[in-house]
PDB file of C-alpha atoms in Angstrom:
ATOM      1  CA  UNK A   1     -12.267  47.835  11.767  1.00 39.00           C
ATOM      2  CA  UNK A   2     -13.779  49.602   9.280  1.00 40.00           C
ATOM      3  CA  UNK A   3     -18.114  49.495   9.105  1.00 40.00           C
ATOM      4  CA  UNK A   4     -20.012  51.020   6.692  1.00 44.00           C
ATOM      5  CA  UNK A   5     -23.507  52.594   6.891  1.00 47.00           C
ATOM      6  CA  UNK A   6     -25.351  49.658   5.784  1.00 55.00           C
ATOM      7  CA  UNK A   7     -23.221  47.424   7.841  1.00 64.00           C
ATOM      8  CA  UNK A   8     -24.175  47.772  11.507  1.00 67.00           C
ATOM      9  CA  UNK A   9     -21.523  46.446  14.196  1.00 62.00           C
ATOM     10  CA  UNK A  10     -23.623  44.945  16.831  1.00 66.00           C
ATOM     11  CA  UNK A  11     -19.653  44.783  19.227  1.00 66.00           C
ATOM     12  CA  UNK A  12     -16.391  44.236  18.305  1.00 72.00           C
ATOM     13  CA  UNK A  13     -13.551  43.117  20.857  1.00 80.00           C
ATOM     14  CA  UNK A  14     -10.586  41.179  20.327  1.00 82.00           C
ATOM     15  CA  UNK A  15     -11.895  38.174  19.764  1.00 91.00           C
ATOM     16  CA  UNK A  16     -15.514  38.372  19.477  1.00 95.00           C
ATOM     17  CA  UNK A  17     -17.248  40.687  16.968  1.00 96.00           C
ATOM     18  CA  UNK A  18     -20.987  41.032  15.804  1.00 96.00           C
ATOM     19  CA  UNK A  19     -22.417  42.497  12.456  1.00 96.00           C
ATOM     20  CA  UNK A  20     -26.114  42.920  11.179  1.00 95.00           C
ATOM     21  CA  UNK A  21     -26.400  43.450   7.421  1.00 96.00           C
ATOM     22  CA  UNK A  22     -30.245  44.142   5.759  1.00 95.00           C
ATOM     23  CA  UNK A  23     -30.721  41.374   3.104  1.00 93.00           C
ATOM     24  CA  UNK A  24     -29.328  42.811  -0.022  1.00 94.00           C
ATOM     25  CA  UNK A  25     -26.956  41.818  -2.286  1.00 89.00           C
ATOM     26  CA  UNK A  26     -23.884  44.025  -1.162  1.00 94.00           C
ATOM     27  CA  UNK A  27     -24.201  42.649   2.330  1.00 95.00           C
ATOM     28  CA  UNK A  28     -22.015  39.422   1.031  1.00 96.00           C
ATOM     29  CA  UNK A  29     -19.409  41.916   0.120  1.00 96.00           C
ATOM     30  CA  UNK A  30     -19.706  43.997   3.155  1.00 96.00           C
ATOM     31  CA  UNK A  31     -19.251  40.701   5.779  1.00 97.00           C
ATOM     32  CA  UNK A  32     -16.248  39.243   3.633  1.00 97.00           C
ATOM     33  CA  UNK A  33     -14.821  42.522   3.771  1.00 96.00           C
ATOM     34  CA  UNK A  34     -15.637  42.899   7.982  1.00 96.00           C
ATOM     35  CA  UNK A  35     -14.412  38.786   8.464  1.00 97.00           C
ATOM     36  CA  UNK A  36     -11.051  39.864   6.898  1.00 96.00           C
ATOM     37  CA  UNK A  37     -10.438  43.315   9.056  1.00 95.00           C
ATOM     38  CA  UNK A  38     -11.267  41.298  12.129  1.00 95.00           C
ATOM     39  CA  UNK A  39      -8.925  38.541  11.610  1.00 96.00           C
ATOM     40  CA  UNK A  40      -6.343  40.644  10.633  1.00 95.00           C
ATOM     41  CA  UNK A  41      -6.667  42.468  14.083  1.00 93.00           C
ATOM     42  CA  UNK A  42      -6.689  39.377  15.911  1.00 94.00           C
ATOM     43  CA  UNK A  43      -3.600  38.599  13.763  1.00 93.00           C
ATOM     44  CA  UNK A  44      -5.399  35.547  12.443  1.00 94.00           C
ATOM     45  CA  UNK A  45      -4.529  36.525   8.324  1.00 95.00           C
ATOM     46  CA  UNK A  46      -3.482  33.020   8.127  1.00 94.00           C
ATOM     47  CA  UNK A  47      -7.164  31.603   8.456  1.00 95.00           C
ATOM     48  CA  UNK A  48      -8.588  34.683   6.248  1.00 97.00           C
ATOM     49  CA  UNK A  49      -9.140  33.233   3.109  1.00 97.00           C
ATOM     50  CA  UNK A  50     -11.221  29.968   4.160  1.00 97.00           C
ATOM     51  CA  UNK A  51     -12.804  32.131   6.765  1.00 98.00           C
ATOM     52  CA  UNK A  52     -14.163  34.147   4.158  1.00 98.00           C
ATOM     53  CA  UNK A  53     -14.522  31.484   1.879  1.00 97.00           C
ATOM     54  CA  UNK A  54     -17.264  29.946   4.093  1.00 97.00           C
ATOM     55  CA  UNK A  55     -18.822  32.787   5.486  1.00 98.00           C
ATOM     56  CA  UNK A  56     -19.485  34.111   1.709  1.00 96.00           C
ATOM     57  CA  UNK A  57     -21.621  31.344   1.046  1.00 94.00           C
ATOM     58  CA  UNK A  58     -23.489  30.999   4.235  1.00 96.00           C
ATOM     59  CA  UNK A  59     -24.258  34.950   3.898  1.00 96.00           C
ATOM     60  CA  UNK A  60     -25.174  34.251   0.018  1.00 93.00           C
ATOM     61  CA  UNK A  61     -27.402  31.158   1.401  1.00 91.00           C
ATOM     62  CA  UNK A  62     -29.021  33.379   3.782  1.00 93.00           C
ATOM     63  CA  UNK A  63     -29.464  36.070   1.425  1.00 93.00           C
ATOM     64  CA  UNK A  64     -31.207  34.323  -1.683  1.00 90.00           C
ATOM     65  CA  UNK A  65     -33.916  33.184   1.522  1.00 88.00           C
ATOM     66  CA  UNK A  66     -34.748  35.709   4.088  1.00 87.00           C
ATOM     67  CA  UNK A  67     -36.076  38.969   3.615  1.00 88.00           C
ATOM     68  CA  UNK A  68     -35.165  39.891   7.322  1.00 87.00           C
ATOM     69  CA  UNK A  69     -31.496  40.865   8.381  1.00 95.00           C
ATOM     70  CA  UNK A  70     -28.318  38.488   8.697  1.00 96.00           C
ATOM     71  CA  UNK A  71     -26.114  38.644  11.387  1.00 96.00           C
ATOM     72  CA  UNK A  72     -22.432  37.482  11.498  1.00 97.00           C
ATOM     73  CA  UNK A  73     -20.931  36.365  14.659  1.00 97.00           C
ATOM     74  CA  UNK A  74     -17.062  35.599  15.476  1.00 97.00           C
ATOM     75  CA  UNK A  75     -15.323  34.370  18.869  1.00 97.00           C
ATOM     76  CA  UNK A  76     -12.555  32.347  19.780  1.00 94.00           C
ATOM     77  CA  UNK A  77     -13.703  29.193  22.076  1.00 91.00           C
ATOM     78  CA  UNK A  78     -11.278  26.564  23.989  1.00 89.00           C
ATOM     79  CA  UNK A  79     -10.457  23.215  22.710  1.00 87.00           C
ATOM     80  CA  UNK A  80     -10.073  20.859  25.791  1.00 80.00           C
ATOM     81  CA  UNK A  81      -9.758  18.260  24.064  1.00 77.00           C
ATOM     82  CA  UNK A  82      -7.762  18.841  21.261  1.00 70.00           C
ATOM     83  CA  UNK A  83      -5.772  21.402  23.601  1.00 78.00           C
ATOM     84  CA  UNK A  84      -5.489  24.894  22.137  1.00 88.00           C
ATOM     85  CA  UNK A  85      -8.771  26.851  20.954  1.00 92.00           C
ATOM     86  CA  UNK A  86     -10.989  27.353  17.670  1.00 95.00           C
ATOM     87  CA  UNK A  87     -12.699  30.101  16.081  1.00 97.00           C
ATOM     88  CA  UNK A  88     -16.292  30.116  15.831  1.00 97.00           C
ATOM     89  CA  UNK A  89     -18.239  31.523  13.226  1.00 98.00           C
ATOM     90  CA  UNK A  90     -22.272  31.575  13.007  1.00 98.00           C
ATOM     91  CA  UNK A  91     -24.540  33.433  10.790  1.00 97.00           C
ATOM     92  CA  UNK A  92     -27.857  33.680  11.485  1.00 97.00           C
ATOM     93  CA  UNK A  93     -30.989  34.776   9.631  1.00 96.00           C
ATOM     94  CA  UNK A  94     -35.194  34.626  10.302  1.00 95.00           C
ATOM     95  CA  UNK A  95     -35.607  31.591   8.393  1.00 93.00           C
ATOM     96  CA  UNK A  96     -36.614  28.723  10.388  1.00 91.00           C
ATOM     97  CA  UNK A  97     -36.456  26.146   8.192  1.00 86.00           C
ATOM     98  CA  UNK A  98     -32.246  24.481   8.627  1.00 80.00           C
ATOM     99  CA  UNK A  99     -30.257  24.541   5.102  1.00 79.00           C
ATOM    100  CA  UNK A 100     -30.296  21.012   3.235  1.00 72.00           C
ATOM    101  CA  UNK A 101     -27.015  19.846   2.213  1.00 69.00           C
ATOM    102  CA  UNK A 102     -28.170  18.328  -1.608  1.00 68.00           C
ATOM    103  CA  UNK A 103     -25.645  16.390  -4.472  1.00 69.00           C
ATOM    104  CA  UNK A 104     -25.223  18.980  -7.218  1.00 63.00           C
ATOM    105  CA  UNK A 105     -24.342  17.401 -10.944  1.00 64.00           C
ATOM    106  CA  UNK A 106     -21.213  18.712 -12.115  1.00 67.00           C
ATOM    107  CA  UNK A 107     -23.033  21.712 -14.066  1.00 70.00           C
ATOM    108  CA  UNK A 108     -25.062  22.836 -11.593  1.00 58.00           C
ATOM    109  CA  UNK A 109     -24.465  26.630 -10.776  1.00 62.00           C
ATOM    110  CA  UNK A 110     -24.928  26.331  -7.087  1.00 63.00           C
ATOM    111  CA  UNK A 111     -25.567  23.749  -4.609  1.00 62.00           C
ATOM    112  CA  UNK A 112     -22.223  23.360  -3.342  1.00 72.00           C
ATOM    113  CA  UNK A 113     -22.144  25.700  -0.191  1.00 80.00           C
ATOM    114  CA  UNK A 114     -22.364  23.447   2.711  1.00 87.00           C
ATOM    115  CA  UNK A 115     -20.660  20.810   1.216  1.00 87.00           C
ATOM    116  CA  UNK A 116     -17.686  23.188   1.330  1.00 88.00           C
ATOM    117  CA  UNK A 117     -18.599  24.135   4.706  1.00 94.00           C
ATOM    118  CA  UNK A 118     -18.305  20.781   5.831  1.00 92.00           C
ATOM    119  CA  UNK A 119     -15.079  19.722   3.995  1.00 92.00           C
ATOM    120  CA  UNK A 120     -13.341  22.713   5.039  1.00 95.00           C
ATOM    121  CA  UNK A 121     -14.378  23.308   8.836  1.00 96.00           C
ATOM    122  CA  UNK A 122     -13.620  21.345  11.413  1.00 94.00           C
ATOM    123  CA  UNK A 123     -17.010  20.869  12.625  1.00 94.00           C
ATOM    124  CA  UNK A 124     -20.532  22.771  11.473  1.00 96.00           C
ATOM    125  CA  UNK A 125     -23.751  22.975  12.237  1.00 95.00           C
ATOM    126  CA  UNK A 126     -27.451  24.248  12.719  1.00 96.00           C
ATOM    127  CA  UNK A 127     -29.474  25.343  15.222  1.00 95.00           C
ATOM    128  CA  UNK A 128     -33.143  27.102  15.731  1.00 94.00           C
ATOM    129  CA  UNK A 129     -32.834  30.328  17.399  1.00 89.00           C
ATOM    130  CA  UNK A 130     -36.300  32.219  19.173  1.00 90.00           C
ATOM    131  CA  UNK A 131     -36.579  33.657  15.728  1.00 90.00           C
ATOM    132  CA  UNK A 132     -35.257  32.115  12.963  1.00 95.00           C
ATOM    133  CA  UNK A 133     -31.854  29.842  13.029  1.00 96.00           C
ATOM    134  CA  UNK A 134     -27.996  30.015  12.727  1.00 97.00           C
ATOM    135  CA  UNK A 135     -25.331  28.150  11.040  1.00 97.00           C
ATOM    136  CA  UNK A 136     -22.170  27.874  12.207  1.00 97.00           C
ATOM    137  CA  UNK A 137     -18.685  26.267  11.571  1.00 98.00           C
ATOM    138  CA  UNK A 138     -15.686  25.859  14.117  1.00 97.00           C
ATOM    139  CA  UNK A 139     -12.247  26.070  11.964  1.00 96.00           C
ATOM    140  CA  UNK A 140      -8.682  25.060  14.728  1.00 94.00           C
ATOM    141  CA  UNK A 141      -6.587  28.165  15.496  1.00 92.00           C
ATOM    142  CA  UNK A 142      -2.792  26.638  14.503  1.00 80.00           C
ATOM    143  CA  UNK A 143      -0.592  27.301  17.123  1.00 70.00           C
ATOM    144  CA  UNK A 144       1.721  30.536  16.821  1.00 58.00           C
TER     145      UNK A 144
END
């Protein structure tokens, strides 16, 4: 996987990986870039696409609020009941306030990011962290 110097990789394993990126514009690029690598190791390039998707705009929501960094986080979890397992995905920032899904008009610019989130996960959500919070959707590994 390949990191550059303004990407740091907190760990990477098959199956779980961890980046920090400062809050600057080419961090978006960086993570989509990091979320594709990964998958493709796990030999998940199936799921790449929406995977990025979504992680784009929760990096680019984190991004236009916190000044602090953004960290990515990855990891395959079981599905008891459901049978089989789902990849998790959370990014987190030091922003405490939770993101607020809102009804953008049909020429708004922007607004649109968690409504994709939800549509296209299988489940999302949000949670306060000791600093800060993370957001994080669950998308269903199809069986090989």
């Amino acid at each position: 996987m390949g990191v550059n110097d303004s990407a740091g990789a907190v760990a990477s394993t098959p199956g779980f990986a961890e980046w920090s990126f400062p809050a600057a514009p080419d961090s978006v690029r960086q993570a989509r870039e990091l979320v594709r690598d990964a998958l493709a190791d796990w030999g998940l390039k199936a799921m790449s696409d929406v995977t990025v998707l979504l992680v784009s705009e929760l990096v680019t929501n984190s991004l236009r609020y916190a000044s602090g960094p953004i960290g990515v986080r990855m990891y395959f979890r079981p599905l008891p009941d459901a049978g089989g397992r789902a990849l998790l995905v959370e990014v987190s920032d030091p922003v405490e306030d939770p993101p607020r899904e809102r009804a953008a008009a049909p020429e708004d610019e922007g607004g649109r990011g968690l409504q994709l989130v939800a549509c296209a996960s299988r489940r999302w959500g949000t949670r306060r962290g000791t600093v800060g919070k993370t957001v994080w959707f669950e998308l269903t590994i199809a069986a090989e």
